[in-house]
Amino acid sequence: MVTLAFGALDLAVVGVYFAVLAATGAWFAKRGAKDTDDYFLGGRQMPMWAVAVSVLATSLSAATFIGGPQQAYVGDLTYLSTNIGMVIAAVVIAVWFIPAFYRERVGTVYELLDRRAGAGGQRAASAMFMLGRVFASGARLFIVALPATLIVFGEPAGGEVPASQLVLAIGAMTIVGILYTLVGGISSVIWSDVIQTGVFLAAVIGAITLLLMRIPVGPAEIAQVLSGSPGATPGSSKLTVISLSTDPGAAYTLWSVVIGFTLLGIASYGTDQDLVQRMLTCKNAKAGSWSVISAQLMGIPVVLLFMAVGLLLYVFYARPDVMGASMPSDSPDDSRTVFLSFILREMPAGMSGLMMAGLFAAGLSSLNSAINAMSSTLVSDFYRPMRAGMPERHYVLVGRAAVVGWGLVLGSFACFCVYWQRASGQTLIDFALSVMTFAYAGLLGVFFCVLFTKRGSTLSVIGALVVGFVVILVQQPMVWGWGAFVALDARVGVDLSLAASLAFPWKLSIGAALAFGVALLGSPRAGAQAERAAPTAAR
């Protein structure tokens, strides 16, 4: 192990951060939650700006904090172009989705499916969300365990972080996330997101400032070096933002961004209770709509900051012709930990602690919100219908029990991701995004059907969710190593495994299109058309 410079002052800084979180959690616990609307939706009284910051914090997560620099370090700036699709998605969500959710006064977005597809369709969508959120948040929890492992155990010399150490770190982070989410509900999650966003923004700005001080040439010379350095695709440079490549295996081309990432954004901000729950805490639909647009616009410069860190790290570690005598004596062997290594090896005392506090802030923000969202879905869409008429305090208690249960499930899946990510060979950003598509494909098809057509039934919704998941599954490279698929490949005489080489935005697009087609096969249940046409106030 390589000893890292993380001393008493750094530990004190991280300790202060956790103390602030504990204080805010205690305040919300004292304030208490009167009912599930208060616990899960903040009484629908949260200010728009705080909700926008919370949406931003949740959508970025530790995957951006660690994976963003890694993406620029090994590639270029094309990941930044994904914001094109995300902005388009935010407008779609603001115009069509959020008004529909507020019009129906839903507690979870899946309640919207009840009138069209019945309780069965609603619960199937809720179950798919919870499965998908376990995948997505479990992957993010695995990522945030990386820095915790390096702090406690040190950096492995010439190898990967041992899986056993990552599992221990995941366990510790899971316990912290459960305890904080348990006490205050969604209000505590949103306000802690505001605090945590300030912490990780201060951290990344500090990293950029320090890197510019350590690199012995000015910004103009750095830009010149980067423009002459090869990017992710032939003919591109490290400063390439828009890729016109037609390679279907490339994730961040103009075509995959406009199509695939628009769909990914609609799924994230429109069908995922984890993010939509925040928008439902605003006072009205207008504020909820502006919160998602504002969050996306704020996210563009924030993502650029993390990508800039990766570019500067490339100059710092990989360009001895530029660094000269200032070249560090050793560089990280694992690109996943390049930013973490710089934080722990090169930063002065106290600043390393600030950086790690920022990283934990990004990771815990995603973990807290995921646990809360899954708990609210479980209570609203499953438990309350089965145990109607109970006192509100009873449902709040059940919700808190669900927080503990879901936290343990997330932690378990994060341990599985330790091995999955290594087998996939993907960068951390690609891995975190790709695992989200398993649930999103089916949910996209179902919500497009319900919001934009007059079709859909319980069976077609369930079928669409299953088809979306299965289509994403069969496009995974590991699946084509199974005996049955190898035999199928040989029987048809066509290399069907080519689907596995597609970039994840295209896999999502295919899965969503097929799921939408399946959802259209169903006819609305009796009376659904009349209910849909009836004024909301009359219902």
Coordinates of C-alpha atoms in Angstrom, one line a residue:
M1 CA 0.0 0.0 0.0
V2 CA 1.1 3.6 -0.7
T3 CA 0.8 5.8 2.3
L4 CA -1.4 8.8 1.5
A5 CA -1.2 12.3 3.0
F6 CA -4.5 12.4 4.8
G7 CA -3.8 13.8 8.2
A8 CA -5.5 15.1 11.3
L9 CA -6.5 18.4 9.8
D10 CA -8.1 16.6 6.8
L11 CA -10.0 14.3 9.2
A12 CA -11.2 17.4 11.1
V13 CA -12.6 19.0 8.0
V14 CA -14.5 15.8 7.1
G15 CA -15.6 15.6 10.7
V16 CA -17.0 19.1 10.6
Y17 CA -18.9 18.3 7.4
F18 CA -20.6 15.2 9.0
A19 CA -21.3 17.3 12.1
V20 CA -23.2 19.8 10.0
L21 CA -25.2 17.0 8.4
A22 CA -25.9 15.6 11.8
A23 CA -27.1 19.0 13.0
T24 CA -29.5 19.5 10.1
G25 CA -30.8 16.0 10.5
A26 CA -31.4 16.5 14.2
W27 CA -33.3 19.8 13.4
F28 CA -35.6 18.0 11.0
A29 CA -36.1 15.1 13.4
K30 CA -37.2 17.6 16.1
R31 CA -39.5 19.3 13.6
G32 CA -41.1 16.0 12.8
A33 CA -43.4 14.9 10.0
K34 CA -47.2 15.0 10.6
D35 CA -48.1 12.7 7.7
T36 CA -46.7 11.0 4.6
D37 CA -47.4 14.2 2.5
D38 CA -45.0 16.0 4.9
Y39 CA -42.5 13.2 5.2
F40 CA -42.3 12.3 1.4
L41 CA -43.3 15.6 -0.2
G42 CA -42.3 18.3 2.2
G43 CA -45.9 19.5 2.5
R44 CA -45.5 20.7 -1.1
Q45 CA -43.9 23.9 0.3
M46 CA -40.3 23.7 -0.8
P47 CA -38.8 26.8 -2.6
M48 CA -38.1 26.3 -6.3
W49 CA -34.4 27.2 -6.1
A50 CA -33.7 24.7 -3.3
V51 CA -35.5 22.0 -5.3
A52 CA -33.5 22.9 -8.4
V53 CA -30.2 22.6 -6.5
S54 CA -31.4 19.3 -5.0
V55 CA -32.2 17.9 -8.5
L56 CA -28.8 19.0 -9.7
A57 CA -27.0 17.4 -6.7
T58 CA -28.8 14.1 -7.2
S59 CA -28.3 13.9 -10.9
L60 CA -24.6 14.6 -10.6
S61 CA -23.6 12.2 -7.8
A62 CA -20.2 10.7 -7.0
A63 CA -20.2 9.3 -10.6
T64 CA -19.7 12.8 -11.9
F65 CA -17.2 13.7 -9.1
I66 CA -14.9 10.8 -9.9
G67 CA -16.1 9.7 -13.3
G68 CA -16.2 13.1 -14.9
P69 CA -12.4 13.7 -14.4
Q70 CA -11.7 10.1 -15.5
Q71 CA -13.7 10.6 -18.7
A72 CA -11.7 13.7 -19.7
Y73 CA -8.4 12.2 -18.5
V74 CA -8.7 9.2 -20.8
G75 CA -10.8 10.8 -23.6
D76 CA -12.1 14.3 -24.3
L77 CA -15.0 16.7 -23.6
T78 CA -17.6 14.9 -25.6
Y79 CA -19.4 13.9 -22.4
L80 CA -20.3 17.6 -22.0
S81 CA -22.3 17.4 -25.2
T82 CA -24.9 15.2 -23.4
N83 CA -26.3 18.4 -22.0
I84 CA -27.9 19.0 -25.4
G85 CA -30.2 16.0 -25.0
M86 CA -30.7 16.8 -21.3
V87 CA -31.9 20.3 -21.9
I88 CA -34.3 19.1 -24.6
A89 CA -35.6 16.5 -22.1
A90 CA -36.0 19.1 -19.4
V91 CA -38.3 21.2 -21.6
V92 CA -40.4 18.1 -22.5
I93 CA -40.7 17.3 -18.8
A94 CA -41.6 20.9 -17.9
V95 CA -44.3 21.2 -20.6
W96 CA -46.0 17.8 -20.5
F97 CA -45.0 15.7 -17.5
I98 CA -44.9 18.0 -14.5
P99 CA -48.3 19.7 -15.3
A100 CA -49.9 16.2 -15.5
F101 CA -48.4 15.1 -12.2
Y102 CA -49.7 18.2 -10.4
R103 CA -53.1 18.1 -12.1
E104 CA -53.6 14.7 -10.6
R105 CA -52.1 15.5 -7.2
V106 CA -50.0 12.3 -7.3
G107 CA -47.7 11.3 -4.5
T108 CA -45.7 9.1 -6.8
V109 CA -45.5 9.5 -10.6
Y110 CA -46.8 5.9 -11.0
E111 CA -50.2 6.9 -9.6
L112 CA -50.8 8.5 -13.0
L113 CA -51.0 5.0 -14.5
D114 CA -53.8 3.8 -12.2
R115 CA -56.8 5.2 -14.2
R116 CA -55.4 4.0 -17.6
A117 CA -53.8 0.7 -16.7
G118 CA -55.4 -0.1 -13.4
A119 CA -53.7 -0.8 -10.0
G120 CA -51.8 -3.7 -11.6
G121 CA -50.1 -1.4 -14.2
Q122 CA -49.4 1.2 -11.5
R123 CA -47.7 -1.3 -9.2
A124 CA -45.8 -2.9 -12.0
A125 CA -44.3 0.5 -12.9
S126 CA -43.5 1.2 -9.3
A127 CA -41.8 -2.2 -9.0
M128 CA -39.8 -1.5 -12.1
F129 CA -38.7 1.9 -10.7
M130 CA -37.6 0.3 -7.5
L131 CA -35.6 -2.4 -9.3
G132 CA -34.0 0.2 -11.6
R133 CA -33.2 2.5 -8.7
V134 CA -31.5 -0.3 -6.9
F135 CA -29.3 -0.8 -10.0
A136 CA -28.6 2.9 -10.5
S137 CA -28.0 4.0 -6.9
G138 CA -26.2 0.8 -6.0
A139 CA -23.7 1.6 -8.8
R140 CA -23.2 5.1 -7.4
L141 CA -22.7 3.8 -3.9
F142 CA -20.0 1.5 -5.2
I143 CA -18.3 4.5 -6.8
V144 CA -18.3 6.6 -3.7
A145 CA -16.8 3.7 -1.7
L146 CA -13.6 4.1 -3.7
P147 CA -12.4 7.2 -1.9
A148 CA -13.4 5.9 1.5
T149 CA -11.3 2.8 0.8
L150 CA -8.2 4.9 -0.2
I151 CA -8.5 7.0 3.0
V152 CA -8.8 4.1 5.4
F153 CA -6.5 1.5 3.7
G154 CA -4.2 3.5 1.5
E155 CA -3.6 3.2 -2.2
P156 CA -2.6 -0.2 -3.6
A157 CA 0.8 -0.2 -5.2
G158 CA 0.5 -1.2 -8.9
G159 CA -3.0 -2.8 -8.7
E160 CA -6.7 -2.3 -8.2
V161 CA -8.4 -1.6 -4.9
P162 CA -9.2 -5.0 -3.2
A163 CA -12.8 -5.9 -3.4
S164 CA -13.0 -6.8 0.3
Q165 CA -12.0 -3.2 1.2
L166 CA -14.6 -1.8 -1.1
V167 CA -17.3 -4.0 0.5
L168 CA -16.3 -2.7 4.0
A169 CA -16.5 0.9 2.8
I170 CA -19.9 0.3 1.2
G171 CA -21.2 -1.1 4.5
A172 CA -20.1 2.0 6.3
M173 CA -21.6 4.5 3.8
T174 CA -24.9 2.5 3.8
I175 CA -25.3 2.9 7.5
V176 CA -24.6 6.7 7.4
G177 CA -27.1 7.1 4.5
I178 CA -29.8 5.1 6.3
L179 CA -29.4 7.0 9.6
Y180 CA -29.6 10.4 8.0
T181 CA -32.6 9.6 5.7
L182 CA -34.4 8.0 8.6
V183 CA -34.9 11.1 10.7
G184 CA -36.1 13.9 8.5
G185 CA -37.8 12.7 5.3
I186 CA -37.6 14.6 1.9
S187 CA -37.2 18.0 3.5
S188 CA -33.9 17.0 5.2
V189 CA -32.7 15.4 2.0
I190 CA -33.4 18.6 -0.1
W191 CA -31.8 21.0 2.4
S192 CA -28.8 18.7 2.9
D193 CA -28.4 18.6 -0.9
V194 CA -28.2 22.4 -0.9
I195 CA -25.4 22.2 1.7
Q196 CA -23.6 19.4 -0.1
T197 CA -23.8 21.1 -3.4
G198 CA -21.9 24.1 -1.9
V199 CA -19.3 21.8 -0.5
F200 CA -18.5 19.9 -3.7
L201 CA -18.5 23.0 -5.8
A202 CA -16.0 24.6 -3.4
A203 CA -14.0 21.4 -3.6
V204 CA -13.8 21.2 -7.4
I205 CA -13.0 24.9 -7.8
G206 CA -10.2 24.5 -5.3
A207 CA -8.8 21.5 -7.3
I208 CA -8.7 23.5 -10.5
T209 CA -7.0 26.4 -8.8
L210 CA -4.3 24.1 -7.3
L211 CA -3.7 22.3 -10.6
L212 CA -3.3 25.6 -12.4
M213 CA -0.7 26.6 -9.8
R214 CA 1.2 23.3 -10.0
I215 CA 1.4 23.2 -13.8
P216 CA 4.3 25.4 -14.9
V217 CA 2.7 26.9 -18.0
G218 CA -0.2 29.3 -18.4
P219 CA -3.8 28.6 -19.5
A220 CA -3.1 29.5 -23.1
E221 CA -0.2 27.0 -23.3
I222 CA -2.3 24.3 -21.6
A223 CA -5.1 24.8 -24.1
Q224 CA -2.5 24.5 -27.0
V225 CA -1.2 21.3 -25.5
L226 CA -4.7 19.8 -25.1
S227 CA -5.7 20.8 -28.6
G228 CA -2.8 18.9 -30.0
S229 CA -3.5 15.8 -27.9
P230 CA -5.6 12.9 -29.3
G231 CA -9.1 12.5 -28.0
A232 CA -11.5 9.6 -27.9
T233 CA -12.0 9.2 -31.6
P234 CA -9.6 9.4 -34.6
G235 CA -8.9 13.0 -35.7
S236 CA -10.3 14.5 -32.4
S237 CA -8.4 16.3 -29.7
K238 CA -8.8 16.5 -25.9
L239 CA -10.8 19.7 -26.4
T240 CA -13.4 18.1 -28.7
V241 CA -17.0 18.7 -27.4
I242 CA -19.1 17.6 -30.4
S243 CA -18.3 14.3 -32.1
L244 CA -19.8 13.7 -35.6
S245 CA -18.7 10.1 -35.6
T246 CA -21.2 7.6 -36.9
D247 CA -19.7 4.7 -34.8
P248 CA -22.7 3.1 -33.1
G249 CA -20.4 2.0 -30.3
A250 CA -19.5 5.5 -29.4
A251 CA -21.7 6.8 -26.5
Y252 CA -21.2 10.6 -26.9
T253 CA -21.7 11.4 -30.6
L254 CA -24.1 14.2 -31.8
W255 CA -26.6 11.6 -32.9
S256 CA -26.6 9.6 -29.7
V257 CA -26.8 12.8 -27.7
V258 CA -29.8 14.2 -29.5
I259 CA -31.7 10.9 -29.5
G260 CA -30.4 8.6 -26.8
F261 CA -29.6 11.2 -24.1
T262 CA -32.9 13.1 -24.7
L263 CA -34.7 9.8 -23.9
L264 CA -32.4 9.2 -20.9
G265 CA -33.2 12.7 -19.7
I266 CA -36.9 12.2 -20.1
A267 CA -36.7 8.9 -18.2
S268 CA -34.6 10.4 -15.4
Y269 CA -36.6 13.6 -14.9
G270 CA -40.0 12.3 -15.9
T271 CA -40.4 8.6 -14.9
D272 CA -37.9 8.2 -12.0
Q273 CA -39.5 8.9 -8.6
D274 CA -36.1 9.7 -7.1
L275 CA -35.9 12.9 -9.1
V276 CA -39.5 13.7 -9.8
Q277 CA -40.3 13.5 -6.0
R278 CA -38.3 16.7 -5.6
M279 CA -40.3 18.5 -8.2
L280 CA -43.5 17.4 -6.5
T281 CA -42.5 19.2 -3.3
C282 CA -42.9 22.7 -5.0
K283 CA -46.0 24.7 -4.4
N284 CA -47.4 24.4 -8.0
A285 CA -46.7 22.9 -11.4
K286 CA -45.0 26.1 -12.7
A287 CA -42.4 26.1 -9.9
G288 CA -41.9 22.3 -10.4
S289 CA -41.3 22.8 -14.1
W290 CA -38.9 25.7 -13.6
S291 CA -37.0 23.6 -11.1
V292 CA -36.1 20.9 -13.6
I293 CA -35.1 23.4 -16.3
S294 CA -33.0 25.4 -13.8
A295 CA -31.3 22.3 -12.6
Q296 CA -30.3 21.3 -16.0
L297 CA -29.0 24.8 -17.0
M298 CA -27.0 25.0 -13.7
G299 CA -25.6 21.5 -14.4
I300 CA -23.8 22.5 -17.6
P301 CA -21.0 24.7 -16.0
V302 CA -20.8 22.3 -13.1
V303 CA -20.1 19.3 -15.3
L304 CA -17.6 21.5 -17.3
L305 CA -15.7 22.1 -14.0
F306 CA -15.3 18.4 -13.4
M307 CA -14.2 17.8 -17.0
A308 CA -11.7 20.6 -16.7
V309 CA -10.2 18.8 -13.7
G310 CA -9.7 15.7 -15.8
L311 CA -7.9 17.7 -18.6
L312 CA -5.6 19.3 -16.1
L313 CA -4.8 16.0 -14.5
Y314 CA -3.9 14.7 -18.0
V315 CA -1.3 17.5 -18.3
F316 CA -0.1 17.0 -14.7
Y317 CA 0.4 13.2 -14.9
A318 CA 0.8 12.3 -18.6
R319 CA 2.8 15.2 -20.1
P320 CA 6.3 15.3 -18.8
D321 CA 7.3 17.5 -21.7
V322 CA 5.1 20.2 -20.2
M323 CA 5.6 19.5 -16.5
G324 CA 9.4 19.2 -16.7
A325 CA 11.0 19.2 -13.2
S326 CA 7.5 19.7 -11.7
M327 CA 6.4 16.3 -12.9
P328 CA 5.1 14.1 -10.0
S329 CA 7.3 11.2 -9.1
D330 CA 4.5 8.7 -9.5
S331 CA 1.2 8.5 -11.3
P332 CA -1.9 6.4 -10.5
D333 CA -2.1 3.0 -12.2
D334 CA -5.9 3.0 -12.2
S335 CA -7.6 5.8 -14.2
R336 CA -10.7 5.4 -12.0
T337 CA -8.7 6.8 -9.0
V338 CA -6.8 9.5 -10.9
F339 CA -8.6 12.4 -9.2
L340 CA -8.6 10.7 -5.8
S341 CA -4.9 10.0 -6.0
F342 CA -4.2 13.7 -6.8
I343 CA -6.4 14.7 -3.8
L344 CA -4.7 12.4 -1.4
R345 CA -1.1 12.7 -2.7
E346 CA -0.7 16.2 -3.9
M347 CA -3.1 18.5 -2.0
P348 CA -2.0 20.4 1.1
A349 CA -3.4 19.5 4.6
G350 CA -7.0 20.6 5.0
M351 CA -7.7 20.8 1.3
S352 CA -7.7 17.0 0.9
G353 CA -10.3 16.9 3.7
L354 CA -12.4 19.5 1.9
M355 CA -12.2 17.5 -1.4
M356 CA -13.2 14.3 0.4
A357 CA -16.1 16.0 2.1
G358 CA -17.2 17.2 -1.3
L359 CA -17.0 13.7 -2.7
F360 CA -18.9 12.2 0.2
A361 CA -21.5 15.0 -0.2
A362 CA -22.1 14.0 -3.8
G363 CA -22.3 10.3 -2.9
L364 CA -24.6 10.7 0.1
S365 CA -26.9 13.1 -1.7
S366 CA -27.7 10.3 -4.2
L367 CA -28.0 7.6 -1.6
N368 CA -30.3 9.6 0.7
S369 CA -32.7 10.5 -2.1
A370 CA -32.8 7.0 -3.5
I371 CA -33.7 5.5 -0.2
N372 CA -36.4 8.1 0.4
A373 CA -37.9 7.8 -3.0
M374 CA -38.1 4.0 -2.9
S375 CA -39.7 4.1 0.5
S376 CA -42.3 6.6 -0.6
T377 CA -43.1 4.5 -3.6
L378 CA -43.4 1.3 -1.5
V379 CA -45.8 3.0 1.0
S380 CA -47.9 5.0 -1.5
D381 CA -48.3 2.4 -4.3
F382 CA -48.2 -0.9 -2.3
Y383 CA -48.7 -0.7 1.5
R384 CA -51.3 2.1 1.8
P385 CA -53.8 0.5 -0.7
M386 CA -53.5 -2.8 1.2
R387 CA -53.9 -1.2 4.6
A388 CA -56.2 1.7 3.9
G389 CA -57.6 3.8 6.8
M390 CA -54.7 3.6 9.2
P391 CA -53.5 6.7 11.1
E392 CA -51.0 8.8 9.2
R393 CA -48.4 8.2 11.9
H394 CA -48.6 4.5 11.1
Y395 CA -47.7 5.1 7.4
V396 CA -44.8 7.4 8.5
L397 CA -43.5 4.6 10.7
V398 CA -43.8 2.0 7.9
G399 CA -42.0 4.5 5.6
R400 CA -39.1 4.7 8.1
A401 CA -38.9 0.9 8.3
A402 CA -38.8 0.9 4.5
V403 CA -35.9 3.3 4.6
V404 CA -33.8 0.7 6.5
G405 CA -34.9 -2.1 4.3
W406 CA -34.1 -0.3 1.0
G407 CA -30.8 0.9 2.4
L408 CA -29.7 -2.6 3.1
V409 CA -30.8 -3.7 -0.4
L410 CA -28.8 -0.9 -2.0
G411 CA -25.7 -1.7 -0.1
S412 CA -25.9 -5.4 -1.1
F413 CA -26.3 -4.5 -4.8
A414 CA -23.4 -2.0 -4.5
C415 CA -21.2 -4.9 -3.4
F416 CA -22.2 -6.8 -6.5
C417 CA -21.2 -3.7 -8.6
V418 CA -17.6 -4.1 -7.4
Y419 CA -17.3 -7.1 -9.6
W420 CA -19.7 -6.1 -12.4
Q421 CA -17.9 -2.8 -13.2
R422 CA -14.5 -4.6 -13.4
A423 CA -15.9 -7.2 -15.7
S424 CA -17.6 -4.6 -17.9
G425 CA -14.4 -2.7 -18.6
Q426 CA -16.4 0.6 -18.7
T427 CA -15.4 3.9 -17.3
L428 CA -17.2 4.9 -14.1
I429 CA -19.5 7.4 -15.9
D430 CA -20.4 4.9 -18.6
F431 CA -21.1 2.2 -16.0
A432 CA -23.3 4.4 -13.9
L433 CA -25.4 5.6 -16.8
S434 CA -25.7 2.2 -18.5
V435 CA -27.1 0.4 -15.5
M436 CA -30.0 2.9 -15.4
T437 CA -31.3 1.8 -18.8
F438 CA -32.6 -1.5 -17.5
A439 CA -35.6 0.1 -15.9
Y440 CA -35.8 3.2 -18.0
A441 CA -36.5 1.5 -21.3
G442 CA -39.8 0.0 -20.2
L443 CA -40.8 3.1 -18.1
L444 CA -40.3 5.4 -21.1
G445 CA -42.5 3.2 -23.4
V446 CA -45.2 3.1 -20.8
F447 CA -45.3 6.9 -20.0
F448 CA -45.1 7.9 -23.6
C449 CA -48.1 5.7 -24.2
V450 CA -50.1 7.0 -21.3
L451 CA -49.3 10.7 -21.8
F452 CA -49.4 11.0 -25.6
T453 CA -51.9 8.3 -26.7
K454 CA -55.3 6.9 -25.6
R455 CA -54.0 3.3 -25.5
G456 CA -52.7 1.1 -22.8
S457 CA -54.0 -1.5 -20.4
T458 CA -52.7 -3.4 -17.4
L459 CA -51.4 -6.3 -19.4
S460 CA -49.8 -4.1 -22.1
V461 CA -48.1 -2.0 -19.4
I462 CA -46.7 -5.0 -17.6
G463 CA -45.6 -6.5 -21.0
A464 CA -43.9 -3.2 -22.0
L465 CA -42.0 -3.1 -18.7
V466 CA -40.8 -6.7 -19.1
V467 CA -39.9 -6.2 -22.8
G468 CA -37.9 -3.1 -22.0
F469 CA -35.9 -4.8 -19.3
V470 CA -35.3 -8.0 -21.3
V471 CA -34.2 -6.0 -24.4
I472 CA -31.6 -4.2 -22.4
L473 CA -30.5 -7.4 -20.8
V474 CA -29.9 -9.3 -24.0
Q475 CA -27.8 -6.4 -25.3
Q476 CA -25.2 -6.9 -22.5
P477 CA -21.9 -8.4 -23.7
M478 CA -21.8 -10.8 -20.8
V479 CA -25.1 -12.4 -21.9
W480 CA -23.7 -13.5 -25.2
G481 CA -21.2 -15.7 -23.4
W482 CA -24.1 -17.9 -22.1
G483 CA -24.4 -21.3 -23.8
A484 CA -28.0 -20.7 -25.1
F485 CA -27.1 -17.5 -26.8
V486 CA -23.9 -19.0 -28.4
A487 CA -26.1 -21.8 -29.8
L488 CA -28.7 -19.3 -31.1
D489 CA -25.9 -17.3 -32.8
A490 CA -24.7 -20.4 -34.6
R491 CA -28.2 -21.6 -35.6
V492 CA -29.3 -18.4 -37.3
G493 CA -25.9 -17.9 -39.0
V494 CA -25.9 -14.2 -38.1
D495 CA -23.7 -12.5 -35.5
L496 CA -26.6 -11.4 -33.2
S497 CA -24.1 -10.3 -30.6
L498 CA -23.4 -7.1 -32.6
A499 CA -26.3 -5.6 -30.5
A500 CA -24.0 -5.9 -27.5
S501 CA -21.4 -3.6 -29.1
L502 CA -23.9 -0.7 -29.4
A503 CA -23.4 2.2 -27.0
F504 CA -25.8 2.4 -24.1
P505 CA -27.8 5.4 -25.5
W506 CA -28.7 3.3 -28.6
K507 CA -29.6 0.3 -26.4
L508 CA -32.0 2.5 -24.5
S509 CA -33.5 3.8 -27.7
I510 CA -34.2 0.3 -29.0
G511 CA -35.6 -0.9 -25.7
A512 CA -37.9 2.1 -25.3
A513 CA -39.2 1.9 -28.9
L514 CA -40.1 -1.8 -28.5
A515 CA -41.6 -1.2 -25.0
F516 CA -43.7 1.7 -26.5
G517 CA -45.0 -0.7 -29.2
V518 CA -46.0 -3.3 -26.7
A519 CA -47.8 -0.7 -24.5
L520 CA -49.8 0.5 -27.5
L521 CA -51.3 -3.0 -27.9
G522 CA -53.6 -2.6 -24.9
S523 CA -57.0 -0.9 -24.9
P524 CA -57.9 1.4 -21.9
R525 CA -60.0 -0.3 -19.3
A526 CA -63.7 0.5 -19.2
G527 CA -64.5 4.0 -18.1
A528 CA -60.9 5.2 -18.4
Q529 CA -61.6 7.4 -21.4
A530 CA -64.4 9.2 -19.6
E531 CA -62.3 9.6 -16.5
R532 CA -59.5 11.1 -18.6
A533 CA -61.8 13.6 -20.2
A534 CA -63.5 14.6 -16.9
P535 CA -62.3 17.9 -15.3
T536 CA -59.8 17.3 -12.4
A537 CA -62.0 19.2 -10.0
A538 CA -64.9 16.9 -10.6
R539 CA -63.1 13.8 -9.7

